[in-house]
Amino acid sequence: MAKRKMNKSYFKSLFILILTLTVVAGCSGKTNTDPTDSAAPSPENASTSSPNSTDSSSAGMDTKEFVTLTWYMPPPLDPRPNEDKVMKYLNEILKEKINVNLVFKFVDWSTYAQKIKVSSAAGEEFDIFSDFGSIGFSQNVSSGIALELDDLLNQYGKDIIQKNPDKAWQAVTSNGKKYGIANPSAWVETPNFAFRNDIVDKYNIDYASIHNFKDLEPVLKMLKENEPDLIPYLGVFGMPQTFDKITPTIGYDTTDGKWKSLLDSKAWLDVTRIQKDWYEKGYIPKKVVEGTDSVAEFKTGRYAVTSYSIYDASFVKISTDFATPMVASPLDYKNLVTGSSIRGAINYISKTSKHPERAMMLLNLLYADKELFNKFAYGIEGQDWDYVSGKGTDNPTVKTKDQMGWAIWHPWIGSLWDQWPSNWNSQAVLDGLKSAIDKAEYSPYVGFVFDSAPVKKELAQIEAITPETRPLFMSKDLDGKIAEYKDRLNKAGLETVLAEIQKQVDAWKATGGN
């Protein structure tokens, strides 16, 4: 993916987001304009609808008044040299469809949350803001920044409702009211082991039969003995998705139905013991890889095997990302959709918006009009991307320019499943991600949102300790170190936090939470 200036903690938590967090967006319809011309395409060429057409999202509302909408968002790409041309192009389409002019205000990650809070408190008029975890659903609701959306969705957001799974709405509902739109995305990972294809061919490795750490270990042992210049495994260990986190350390363990610290999770303990064993055997590097760019690290050529969060049976995406031919095999991990994964990309309408109806119409338009959705994401044909195949169809394949001048990642503005396949995500990748979510279980607490205010001090103390637990596998006495950190977490207030969680869970259930 193109390099972006983003908060590191955001990348580590999401996505999923990120992933999801890992998806480029944008696109444009056919125009008769020279791609190198400084003028954006005319309205006649920018839209396929007739000038007098009425979009489904605007049905029943008078849109004669021309209004400007403001949308706050962290920068998906920085810098964005083609921004002026793209926005001129998009606004010509938006004027025709719902008679609005859109202004994006991109605010740096480091100051984004504070900017939204201050702007709202000061009564600044803005219409839409995106949140990828930096502010938090609970804060957006309790502080009054976010507008309640039920009536707006029912009147002007029917396409949004149709494309969002019913269970997903629980994650953005408080006291029976919807306050955000969680865009369908990679809510579960599809973790897999990724192998350099040249190594697989050289040793005739049966990679397709490897689905867990036990299966992988004989291969790493063989590579350790036969490839002295290679480190067998990069050292990135994913966790089974059975732990519904509300903080990086604390969550609900679906394997035994208890709220607990990660250090008390059997899955975490099992993986940590494997890490220690492989560390001592020299299968993983002596330095801690966590916190670094694992893809960039693998590209150094020092490793034979790594892990990857998106399974692509064609191996095109993984080979593109690692810049070398790769093959992969999916892990036999359980997939679990959690409230935090759903809330990884949410759009809100601001309480200060003067035009909330038109803001909802705009958001719905990105769900209703697949072509416009991709134009928002990819930019202008010939300037930001080109067709690869399927030109003129509903689902062409496109390729972004190597030097990108515009991009908004698809999950940030709408449903990932409406993305045109591209050099970043093939149709096979998109289908695989969608299939994983369709098959996944939902956490029983997908709709529970924890209010951390009553235990703010205790959580701060606990999270200050958390980074120290990550290299525990390097300890000579692992069990002793685990016991030491459990004691420190208890002294920091773990039991107080767990009691507060249970109190809020009971209250949530009493009001109909499920």
Short mmCIF file of C-alpha atoms in Angstrom, two decimals:
data_model
loop_
_atom_site.label_atom_id
_atom_site.label_comp_id
_atom_site.label_asym_id
_atom_site.label_seq_id
_atom_site.Cartn_x
_atom_site.Cartn_y
_atom_site.Cartn_z
CA MET A 1 0.00 0.00 0.00
CA ALA A 2 1.10 3.56 -0.54
CA LYS A 3 2.94 5.10 2.37
CA ARG A 4 0.83 7.30 4.61
CA LYS A 5 1.45 9.39 7.68
CA MET A 6 -0.60 7.63 10.34
CA ASN A 7 -0.59 7.10 14.06
CA LYS A 8 1.31 3.88 14.79
CA SER A 9 -1.05 2.74 17.52
CA TYR A 10 -3.91 2.99 15.08
CA PHE A 11 -2.21 0.59 12.67
CA LYS A 12 -1.59 -1.90 15.47
CA SER A 13 -5.19 -1.88 16.64
CA LEU A 14 -6.98 -1.86 13.46
CA PHE A 15 -8.11 -2.14 10.63
CA ILE A 16 -8.32 -4.11 10.99
CA LEU A 17 -8.71 -2.38 10.53
CA ILE A 18 -7.80 -2.07 9.50
CA LEU A 19 -7.31 -3.46 7.03
CA THR A 20 -8.20 -3.14 7.15
CA LEU A 21 -7.37 -1.71 7.09
CA THR A 22 -5.28 -2.38 4.03
CA VAL A 23 -7.49 -1.25 1.23
CA VAL A 24 -7.09 1.58 -1.26
CA ALA A 25 -10.12 3.30 -2.65
CA GLY A 26 -11.35 5.65 -5.25
CA CYS A 27 -12.25 5.74 -8.88
CA SER A 28 -13.86 7.68 -11.63
CA GLY A 29 -16.31 7.18 -14.44
CA LYS A 30 -15.50 7.56 -18.11
CA THR A 31 -14.85 11.07 -19.33
CA ASN A 32 -13.91 12.59 -22.66
CA THR A 33 -11.39 14.88 -21.00
CA ASP A 34 -7.67 14.65 -21.61
CA PRO A 35 -6.28 13.15 -18.35
CA THR A 36 -3.47 15.70 -18.38
CA ASP A 37 -5.83 18.66 -18.73
CA SER A 38 -5.91 20.85 -15.63
CA ALA A 39 -9.68 21.22 -15.87
CA ALA A 40 -11.84 18.57 -14.22
CA PRO A 41 -14.46 16.75 -16.31
CA SER A 42 -17.65 18.61 -17.00
CA PRO A 43 -20.90 17.65 -15.24
CA GLU A 44 -22.23 16.23 -18.46
CA ASN A 45 -19.35 13.75 -18.60
CA ALA A 46 -18.99 13.32 -14.86
CA SER A 47 -22.30 11.60 -14.23
CA THR A 48 -24.24 8.92 -15.99
CA SER A 49 -27.61 10.13 -14.67
CA SER A 50 -29.75 12.69 -16.45
CA PRO A 51 -29.72 16.29 -15.17
CA ASN A 52 -33.28 15.97 -13.87
CA SER A 53 -32.82 12.56 -12.24
CA THR A 54 -33.61 12.18 -8.55
CA ASP A 55 -31.42 9.93 -6.45
CA SER A 56 -33.23 7.42 -4.22
CA SER A 57 -31.65 8.95 -1.12
CA SER A 58 -33.18 12.36 -1.88
CA ALA A 59 -36.67 11.08 -2.67
CA GLY A 60 -39.28 13.01 -0.74
CA MET A 61 -37.01 15.91 0.18
CA ASP A 62 -36.71 19.32 -1.41
CA THR A 63 -33.11 19.67 -2.57
CA LYS A 64 -33.52 22.99 -4.39
CA GLU A 65 -31.29 24.77 -1.86
CA PHE A 66 -27.63 24.38 -2.78
CA VAL A 67 -25.70 23.60 0.42
CA THR A 68 -22.08 22.95 1.37
CA LEU A 69 -21.27 19.96 3.57
CA THR A 70 -18.07 19.63 5.59
CA TRP A 71 -16.56 16.20 6.31
CA TYR A 72 -13.74 15.81 8.84
CA MET A 73 -11.39 12.87 8.32
CA PRO A 74 -7.75 11.93 9.06
CA PRO A 75 -5.64 12.05 5.89
CA PRO A 76 -5.78 8.71 4.06
CA LEU A 77 -2.94 9.90 1.84
CA ASP A 78 -0.47 12.66 2.58
CA PRO A 79 0.26 14.60 0.45
CA ARG A 80 -2.65 14.57 -2.03
CA PRO A 81 -1.40 16.49 -5.09
CA ASN A 82 -4.51 15.78 -7.16
CA GLU A 83 -7.01 16.76 -4.46
CA ASP A 84 -8.26 19.99 -6.06
CA LYS A 85 -9.02 18.33 -9.41
CA VAL A 86 -10.69 15.33 -7.80
CA MET A 87 -12.90 17.43 -5.55
CA LYS A 88 -13.94 19.68 -8.42
CA TYR A 89 -14.84 16.56 -10.39
CA LEU A 90 -16.77 14.92 -7.54
CA ASN A 91 -18.63 18.08 -6.62
CA GLU A 92 -19.95 18.48 -10.15
CA ILE A 93 -21.53 15.04 -9.76
CA LEU A 94 -22.83 15.75 -6.25
CA LYS A 95 -24.40 19.02 -7.35
CA GLU A 96 -26.33 17.21 -10.03
CA LYS A 97 -27.42 14.33 -7.80
CA ILE A 98 -28.27 15.96 -4.45
CA ASN A 99 -27.36 19.65 -5.01
CA VAL A 100 -24.50 19.79 -2.52
CA ASN A 101 -20.89 20.86 -2.47
CA LEU A 102 -18.58 18.74 -0.29
CA VAL A 103 -15.47 19.98 1.49
CA PHE A 104 -13.14 17.47 3.11
CA LYS A 105 -11.13 18.74 6.06
CA PHE A 106 -8.20 16.39 6.61
CA VAL A 107 -6.67 16.67 10.10
CA ASP A 108 -3.45 14.97 11.16
CA TRP A 109 -3.86 11.81 13.22
CA SER A 110 -2.00 13.19 16.22
CA THR A 111 -4.45 16.08 16.67
CA TYR A 112 -7.59 14.65 15.09
CA ALA A 113 -9.49 13.57 18.21
CA GLN A 114 -8.80 16.85 19.99
CA LYS A 115 -9.80 18.85 16.91
CA ILE A 116 -13.20 17.15 16.70
CA LYS A 117 -13.89 17.62 20.40
CA VAL A 118 -12.83 21.28 20.42
CA SER A 119 -14.68 22.13 17.20
CA SER A 120 -17.90 20.55 18.45
CA ALA A 121 -17.67 22.20 21.87
CA ALA A 122 -17.12 25.57 20.20
CA GLY A 123 -20.26 25.10 18.09
CA GLU A 124 -18.39 24.93 14.78
CA GLU A 125 -20.74 23.91 12.00
CA PHE A 126 -19.58 20.70 10.34
CA ASP A 127 -21.64 17.83 9.04
CA ILE A 128 -19.83 14.49 8.99
CA PHE A 129 -16.83 13.16 10.86
CA SER A 130 -15.10 9.80 10.65
CA ASP A 131 -13.65 7.96 13.61
CA PHE A 132 -11.33 4.97 13.46
CA GLY A 133 -10.93 4.51 17.19
CA SER A 134 -9.09 7.71 18.08
CA ILE A 135 -12.15 9.25 19.78
CA GLY A 136 -14.30 6.23 20.54
CA PHE A 137 -18.01 5.49 20.20
CA SER A 138 -18.75 5.92 23.90
CA GLN A 139 -17.08 9.34 23.97
CA ASN A 140 -18.86 10.49 20.81
CA VAL A 141 -22.22 9.57 22.30
CA SER A 142 -21.74 10.66 25.92
CA SER A 143 -20.21 14.01 24.96
CA GLY A 144 -23.07 14.79 22.57
CA ILE A 145 -20.80 15.18 19.53
CA ALA A 146 -22.71 12.60 17.49
CA LEU A 147 -26.28 13.06 16.31
CA GLU A 148 -28.86 10.30 16.87
CA LEU A 149 -29.53 8.79 13.43
CA ASP A 150 -32.63 6.57 13.55
CA ASP A 151 -35.06 8.96 11.86
CA LEU A 152 -32.49 10.09 9.30
CA LEU A 153 -31.60 6.50 8.42
CA ASN A 154 -35.25 5.53 8.04
CA GLN A 155 -35.94 8.50 5.74
CA TYR A 156 -32.74 8.93 3.76
CA GLY A 157 -30.48 5.97 4.55
CA LYS A 158 -32.33 2.96 3.25
CA ASP A 159 -29.40 1.70 1.17
CA ILE A 160 -27.13 1.94 4.21
CA ILE A 161 -29.59 -0.10 6.28
CA GLN A 162 -29.90 -2.68 3.53
CA LYS A 163 -26.15 -3.26 3.19
CA ASN A 164 -25.30 -3.39 6.90
CA PRO A 165 -25.86 -6.69 8.75
CA ASP A 166 -28.49 -6.42 11.48
CA LYS A 167 -26.04 -7.49 14.19
CA ALA A 168 -23.57 -4.79 13.20
CA TRP A 169 -25.99 -2.07 14.24
CA GLN A 170 -25.69 -3.25 17.84
CA ALA A 171 -22.11 -1.97 17.93
CA VAL A 172 -23.23 1.60 17.14
CA THR A 173 -26.37 1.66 19.28
CA SER A 174 -26.66 3.25 22.72
CA ASN A 175 -29.84 3.15 24.82
CA GLY A 176 -31.74 1.86 21.82
CA LYS A 177 -30.62 4.67 19.47
CA LYS A 178 -28.22 4.46 16.53
CA TYR A 179 -25.46 7.08 16.56
CA GLY A 180 -23.04 5.96 13.85
CA ILE A 181 -22.67 4.06 10.59
CA ALA A 182 -20.20 1.19 10.80
CA ASN A 183 -19.05 0.57 7.25
CA PRO A 184 -18.96 -3.14 6.26
CA SER A 185 -15.32 -4.12 6.12
CA ALA A 186 -12.83 -6.80 7.17
CA TRP A 187 -14.33 -7.27 10.64
CA VAL A 188 -12.45 -10.53 11.01
CA GLU A 189 -8.99 -11.41 9.86
CA THR A 190 -8.15 -14.39 7.66
CA PRO A 191 -4.70 -15.14 9.14
CA ASN A 192 -2.32 -17.35 7.23
CA PHE A 193 1.29 -18.49 7.02
CA ALA A 194 3.09 -16.94 4.05
CA PHE A 195 6.04 -18.70 2.42
CA ARG A 196 8.58 -17.50 -0.11
CA ASN A 197 7.80 -19.49 -3.22
CA ASP A 198 11.47 -20.11 -4.06
CA ILE A 199 12.00 -21.74 -0.65
CA VAL A 200 8.87 -23.87 -1.08
CA ASP A 201 10.09 -25.08 -4.49
CA LYS A 202 13.64 -25.69 -3.29
CA TYR A 203 12.57 -28.00 -0.44
CA ASN A 204 9.25 -29.21 -1.85
CA ILE A 205 7.40 -27.94 1.20
CA ASP A 206 3.79 -29.09 1.47
CA TYR A 207 2.65 -25.63 2.58
CA ALA A 208 -1.03 -26.30 1.82
CA SER A 209 -1.20 -28.81 4.69
CA ILE A 210 0.18 -26.36 7.29
CA HIS A 211 -2.59 -24.72 9.31
CA ASN A 212 -1.18 -24.19 12.81
CA PHE A 213 2.06 -23.65 14.70
CA LYS A 214 2.51 -27.37 15.35
CA ASP A 215 2.33 -28.09 11.61
CA LEU A 216 4.83 -25.32 10.88
CA GLU A 217 7.54 -26.24 13.38
CA PRO A 218 9.14 -29.13 11.41
CA VAL A 219 9.53 -26.82 8.43
CA LEU A 220 11.24 -24.17 10.56
CA LYS A 221 13.57 -26.81 12.02
CA MET A 222 14.53 -27.96 8.53
CA LEU A 223 15.17 -24.39 7.38
CA LYS A 224 17.27 -23.67 10.45
CA GLU A 225 19.49 -26.64 9.60
CA ASN A 226 19.75 -25.99 5.86
CA GLU A 227 19.57 -22.20 5.40
CA PRO A 228 22.14 -20.61 7.74
CA ASP A 229 21.75 -17.21 6.08
CA LEU A 230 17.99 -17.11 6.66
CA ILE A 231 15.88 -16.67 9.77
CA PRO A 232 13.14 -19.29 9.43
CA TYR A 233 10.22 -17.21 10.75
CA LEU A 234 9.76 -13.45 11.00
CA GLY A 235 8.33 -13.74 14.50
CA VAL A 236 4.89 -12.16 14.11
CA PHE A 237 2.35 -14.26 16.03
CA GLY A 238 -1.34 -13.66 15.55
CA MET A 239 -3.83 -14.55 18.25
CA PRO A 240 -6.96 -16.68 17.79
CA GLN A 241 -9.93 -14.33 17.55
CA THR A 242 -11.63 -15.61 20.67
CA PHE A 243 -10.89 -12.60 22.89
CA ASP A 244 -13.30 -9.65 22.59
CA LYS A 245 -11.12 -6.78 23.78
CA ILE A 246 -12.37 -3.55 25.29
CA THR A 247 -8.77 -2.43 25.99
CA PRO A 248 -5.50 -3.86 24.65
CA THR A 249 -5.22 -5.97 27.84
CA ILE A 250 -8.76 -6.68 29.02
CA GLY A 251 -11.68 -8.38 27.33
CA TYR A 252 -14.22 -11.17 27.19
CA ASP A 253 -12.86 -14.69 26.63
CA THR A 254 -15.43 -16.53 24.52
CA THR A 255 -13.79 -19.88 25.29
CA ASP A 256 -14.88 -19.81 28.94
CA GLY A 257 -17.31 -16.87 29.13
CA LYS A 258 -15.27 -14.71 31.49
CA TRP A 259 -14.00 -11.13 31.54
CA LYS A 260 -10.28 -11.19 32.24
CA SER A 261 -6.79 -9.95 31.56
CA LEU A 262 -5.09 -11.20 28.41
CA LEU A 263 -2.45 -12.77 30.67
CA ASP A 264 -5.16 -15.10 31.98
CA SER A 265 -6.23 -16.17 28.47
CA LYS A 266 -5.26 -19.75 27.61
CA ALA A 267 -4.91 -18.84 23.94
CA TRP A 268 -2.48 -16.03 24.78
CA LEU A 269 -0.49 -18.28 27.14
CA ASP A 270 -0.28 -21.04 24.53
CA VAL A 271 1.04 -18.70 21.83
CA THR A 272 3.48 -17.07 24.27
CA ARG A 273 4.94 -20.47 25.19
CA ILE A 274 5.41 -21.27 21.48
CA GLN A 275 7.16 -17.93 21.03
CA LYS A 276 9.55 -18.71 23.87
CA ASP A 277 10.32 -22.18 22.50
CA TRP A 278 11.00 -20.88 18.99
CA TYR A 279 13.02 -17.97 20.31
CA GLU A 280 15.31 -20.35 22.18
CA LYS A 281 15.64 -22.63 19.14
CA GLY A 282 16.58 -19.73 16.87
CA TYR A 283 13.53 -19.99 14.63
CA ILE A 284 12.65 -16.30 15.13
CA PRO A 285 14.89 -13.20 15.30
CA LYS A 286 16.56 -12.13 18.51
CA LYS A 287 15.10 -8.66 18.26
CA VAL A 288 11.45 -7.95 18.96
CA VAL A 289 9.67 -7.38 15.63
CA GLU A 290 6.45 -6.04 17.15
CA GLY A 291 5.96 -2.34 16.47
CA THR A 292 7.91 -2.45 13.21
CA ASP A 293 6.57 -2.72 9.69
CA SER A 294 6.57 -6.49 9.28
CA VAL A 295 6.07 -6.32 5.51
CA ALA A 296 9.05 -3.99 5.11
CA GLU A 297 11.10 -6.22 7.40
CA PHE A 298 10.29 -9.32 5.35
CA LYS A 299 11.33 -7.51 2.20
CA THR A 300 14.92 -7.40 3.51
CA GLY A 301 15.21 -11.00 2.30
CA ARG A 302 16.36 -12.29 5.69
CA TYR A 303 13.30 -14.49 6.29
CA ALA A 304 11.66 -17.57 4.77
CA VAL A 305 8.22 -17.58 6.39
CA THR A 306 5.98 -14.99 7.98
CA SER A 307 2.32 -14.45 8.86
CA TYR A 308 -0.21 -12.37 6.93
CA SER A 309 -3.67 -11.15 7.87
CA ILE A 310 -5.51 -11.53 4.54
CA TYR A 311 -5.79 -14.87 2.77
CA ASP A 312 -5.81 -14.72 -1.02
CA ALA A 313 -6.04 -18.11 -2.71
CA SER A 314 -4.53 -16.64 -5.89
CA PHE A 315 -1.49 -15.33 -3.93
CA VAL A 316 -1.50 -12.20 -6.10
CA LYS A 317 -2.07 -9.71 -3.29
CA ILE A 318 0.44 -11.27 -0.92
CA SER A 319 3.07 -11.46 -3.68
CA THR A 320 2.44 -7.83 -4.55
CA ASP A 321 2.70 -6.68 -0.95
CA PHE A 322 5.90 -8.61 -0.23
CA ALA A 323 7.38 -7.81 -3.67
CA THR A 324 8.34 -11.44 -4.29
CA PRO A 325 6.42 -14.58 -5.35
CA MET A 326 4.65 -16.00 -2.28
CA VAL A 327 2.29 -18.82 -1.38
CA ALA A 328 0.16 -19.14 1.75
CA SER A 329 -1.96 -21.43 3.86
CA PRO A 330 -4.80 -20.27 6.15
CA LEU A 331 -4.55 -20.88 9.89
CA ASP A 332 -7.25 -22.90 11.59
CA TYR A 333 -8.16 -19.96 13.82
CA LYS A 334 -11.69 -19.26 14.89
CA ASN A 335 -13.11 -16.07 13.40
CA LEU A 336 -15.03 -13.79 15.76
CA VAL A 337 -16.70 -10.47 14.95
CA THR A 338 -16.42 -8.12 17.93
CA GLY A 339 -17.82 -4.73 18.77
CA SER A 340 -14.37 -3.18 18.56
CA SER A 341 -13.72 -4.65 15.10
CA ILE A 342 -17.06 -3.33 13.81
CA ARG A 343 -16.32 0.09 15.30
CA GLY A 344 -13.00 0.21 13.47
CA ALA A 345 -14.45 2.56 10.83
CA ILE A 346 -17.49 4.67 11.71
CA ASN A 347 -19.01 7.76 10.17
CA TYR A 348 -21.05 10.14 12.31
CA ILE A 349 -23.23 13.15 11.61
CA SER A 350 -22.27 16.06 13.82
CA LYS A 351 -24.66 17.54 16.37
CA THR A 352 -23.69 20.95 14.96
CA SER A 353 -24.72 20.11 11.38
CA LYS A 354 -27.15 22.57 9.82
CA HIS A 355 -28.00 20.06 7.10
CA PRO A 356 -28.20 16.59 8.72
CA GLU A 357 -30.73 15.39 6.15
CA ARG A 358 -28.45 16.25 3.25
CA ALA A 359 -25.48 14.72 5.11
CA MET A 360 -27.37 11.43 5.41
CA MET A 361 -28.30 11.64 1.74
CA LEU A 362 -24.63 11.97 0.87
CA LEU A 363 -23.64 8.99 3.00
CA ASN A 364 -26.47 6.93 1.54
CA LEU A 365 -25.43 7.91 -1.99
CA LEU A 366 -22.07 6.24 -1.39
CA TYR A 367 -23.95 3.02 -0.64
CA ALA A 368 -26.52 3.41 -3.42
CA ASP A 369 -24.23 4.44 -6.28
CA LYS A 370 -21.34 1.99 -6.67
CA GLU A 371 -19.75 4.00 -9.47
CA LEU A 372 -19.72 7.23 -7.47
CA PHE A 373 -18.43 5.36 -4.41
CA ASN A 374 -15.42 4.20 -6.39
CA LYS A 375 -14.89 7.63 -7.90
CA PHE A 376 -14.65 9.01 -4.37
CA ALA A 377 -12.11 6.37 -3.55
CA TYR A 378 -9.87 6.16 -6.62
CA GLY A 379 -10.03 9.64 -8.13
CA ILE A 380 -9.97 10.54 -11.83
CA GLU A 381 -9.43 8.07 -14.66
CA GLY A 382 -6.12 8.60 -16.41
CA GLN A 383 -4.81 10.81 -13.63
CA ASP A 384 -5.17 8.56 -10.58
CA TRP A 385 -6.03 5.18 -12.10
CA ASP A 386 -6.64 3.27 -15.34
CA TYR A 387 -8.91 0.44 -16.41
CA VAL A 388 -7.40 -3.04 -16.59
CA SER A 389 -10.53 -4.83 -17.79
CA GLY A 390 -14.31 -4.61 -17.72
CA LYS A 391 -14.58 -0.99 -18.78
CA GLY A 392 -18.24 -0.02 -19.04
CA THR A 393 -19.39 -2.77 -16.66
CA ASP A 394 -20.59 -2.47 -13.08
CA ASN A 395 -17.46 -4.13 -11.71
CA PRO A 396 -14.34 -3.27 -13.75
CA THR A 397 -10.83 -4.05 -12.59
CA VAL A 398 -8.63 -0.98 -12.22
CA LYS A 399 -5.01 -0.15 -11.42
CA THR A 400 -3.89 2.88 -9.45
CA LYS A 401 -0.92 4.96 -10.54
CA ASP A 402 2.39 4.06 -8.91
CA GLN A 403 2.70 7.64 -7.67
CA MET A 404 -0.68 8.16 -6.09
CA GLY A 405 -2.16 11.64 -6.03
CA TRP A 406 -5.49 10.79 -4.42
CA ALA A 407 -7.01 7.98 -2.36
CA ILE A 408 -9.67 7.41 0.27
CA TRP A 409 -9.76 3.85 1.54
CA HIS A 410 -13.10 2.22 0.78
CA PRO A 411 -14.01 1.16 4.35
CA TRP A 412 -13.69 4.80 5.43
CA ILE A 413 -16.61 5.98 3.32
CA GLY A 414 -18.84 2.99 2.64
CA SER A 415 -19.13 -0.75 2.16
CA LEU A 416 -15.88 -2.47 1.20
CA TRP A 417 -17.88 -5.00 -0.80
CA ASP A 418 -18.73 -2.33 -3.37
CA GLN A 419 -15.05 -1.78 -4.15
CA TRP A 420 -13.93 -2.27 -7.71
CA PRO A 421 -11.18 -4.90 -7.67
CA SER A 422 -7.77 -3.37 -8.19
CA ASN A 423 -4.06 -3.98 -7.86
CA TRP A 424 -4.59 -3.65 -4.10
CA ASN A 425 -7.51 -6.04 -3.70
CA SER A 426 -8.50 -8.61 -6.30
CA GLN A 427 -12.04 -9.91 -6.52
CA ALA A 428 -10.78 -13.13 -4.95
CA VAL A 429 -9.48 -11.21 -1.93
CA LEU A 430 -12.73 -9.28 -1.53
CA ASP A 431 -14.79 -12.46 -1.86
CA GLY A 432 -12.57 -14.22 0.66
CA LEU A 433 -12.91 -11.45 3.22
CA LYS A 434 -16.67 -11.31 2.76
CA SER A 435 -16.96 -15.08 3.08
CA ALA A 436 -14.95 -15.06 6.31
CA ILE A 437 -17.30 -12.51 7.84
CA ASP A 438 -20.41 -14.34 6.64
CA LYS A 439 -19.16 -17.52 8.32
CA ALA A 440 -17.90 -15.85 11.48
CA GLU A 441 -19.54 -15.90 14.88
CA TYR A 442 -20.43 -12.66 16.64
CA SER A 443 -19.30 -11.98 20.18
CA PRO A 444 -22.25 -11.99 22.60
CA TYR A 445 -21.06 -8.53 23.65
CA VAL A 446 -20.86 -7.02 20.19
CA GLY A 447 -23.28 -4.31 21.32
CA PHE A 448 -21.68 -3.61 24.68
CA VAL A 449 -19.81 -0.30 24.90
CA PHE A 450 -17.74 0.17 28.05
CA ASP A 451 -17.66 3.56 29.74
CA SER A 452 -14.11 3.83 31.04
CA ALA A 453 -14.61 7.06 33.00
CA PRO A 454 -15.24 5.41 36.42
CA VAL A 455 -11.92 3.51 36.26
CA LYS A 456 -9.85 5.94 34.22
CA LYS A 457 -6.97 5.96 36.71
CA GLU A 458 -6.80 2.16 37.00
CA LEU A 459 -6.89 1.68 33.23
CA ALA A 460 -4.09 4.19 32.74
CA GLN A 461 -1.96 2.26 35.22
CA ILE A 462 -2.75 -1.08 33.58
CA GLU A 463 -2.10 0.11 30.05
CA ALA A 464 1.23 1.61 31.15
CA ILE A 465 2.34 -1.93 32.03
CA THR A 466 0.97 -3.58 28.88
CA PRO A 467 3.90 -2.83 26.51
CA GLU A 468 6.26 -4.57 28.93
CA THR A 469 4.37 -7.85 28.57
CA ARG A 470 4.99 -8.19 24.83
CA PRO A 471 8.59 -9.49 24.97
CA LEU A 472 7.82 -11.88 27.87
CA PHE A 473 8.74 -14.84 25.66
CA MET A 474 12.36 -13.71 25.88
CA SER A 475 12.41 -14.31 29.64
CA LYS A 476 14.45 -17.22 31.01
CA ASP A 477 11.75 -17.92 33.61
CA LEU A 478 8.56 -17.41 31.65
CA ASP A 479 6.18 -18.68 34.33
CA GLY A 480 7.87 -16.49 36.94
CA LYS A 481 7.60 -13.41 34.72
CA ILE A 482 3.94 -14.07 33.95
CA ALA A 483 3.19 -14.37 37.66
CA GLU A 484 5.10 -11.12 38.30
CA TYR A 485 3.09 -9.20 35.69
CA LYS A 486 -0.21 -10.62 36.89
CA ASP A 487 0.64 -9.32 40.35
CA ARG A 488 1.52 -5.90 38.93
CA LEU A 489 -1.76 -5.75 37.01
CA ASN A 490 -3.69 -6.63 40.15
CA LYS A 491 -1.93 -3.90 42.09
CA ALA A 492 -2.69 -1.46 39.27
CA GLY A 493 -6.41 -2.08 39.75
CA LEU A 494 -7.36 -4.99 37.49
CA GLU A 495 -10.01 -6.33 39.87
CA THR A 496 -11.56 -2.88 40.19
CA VAL A 497 -11.80 -2.61 36.40
CA LEU A 498 -13.27 -6.10 36.02
CA ALA A 499 -15.86 -5.30 38.69
CA GLU A 500 -16.84 -2.11 36.87
CA ILE A 501 -17.12 -4.02 33.60
CA GLN A 502 -19.42 -6.58 35.21
CA LYS A 503 -21.52 -3.79 36.73
CA GLN A 504 -21.98 -2.15 33.35
CA VAL A 505 -22.60 -5.48 31.62
CA ASP A 506 -25.39 -6.27 34.11
CA ALA A 507 -26.95 -2.84 33.52
CA TRP A 508 -26.65 -3.29 29.76
CA LYS A 509 -28.37 -6.66 29.90
CA ALA A 510 -31.11 -5.25 32.11
CA THR A 511 -31.97 -2.70 29.43
CA GLY A 512 -32.20 -5.31 26.68
CA GLY A 513 -28.56 -5.81 25.69
CA ASN A 514 -27.90 -9.11 23.96
#
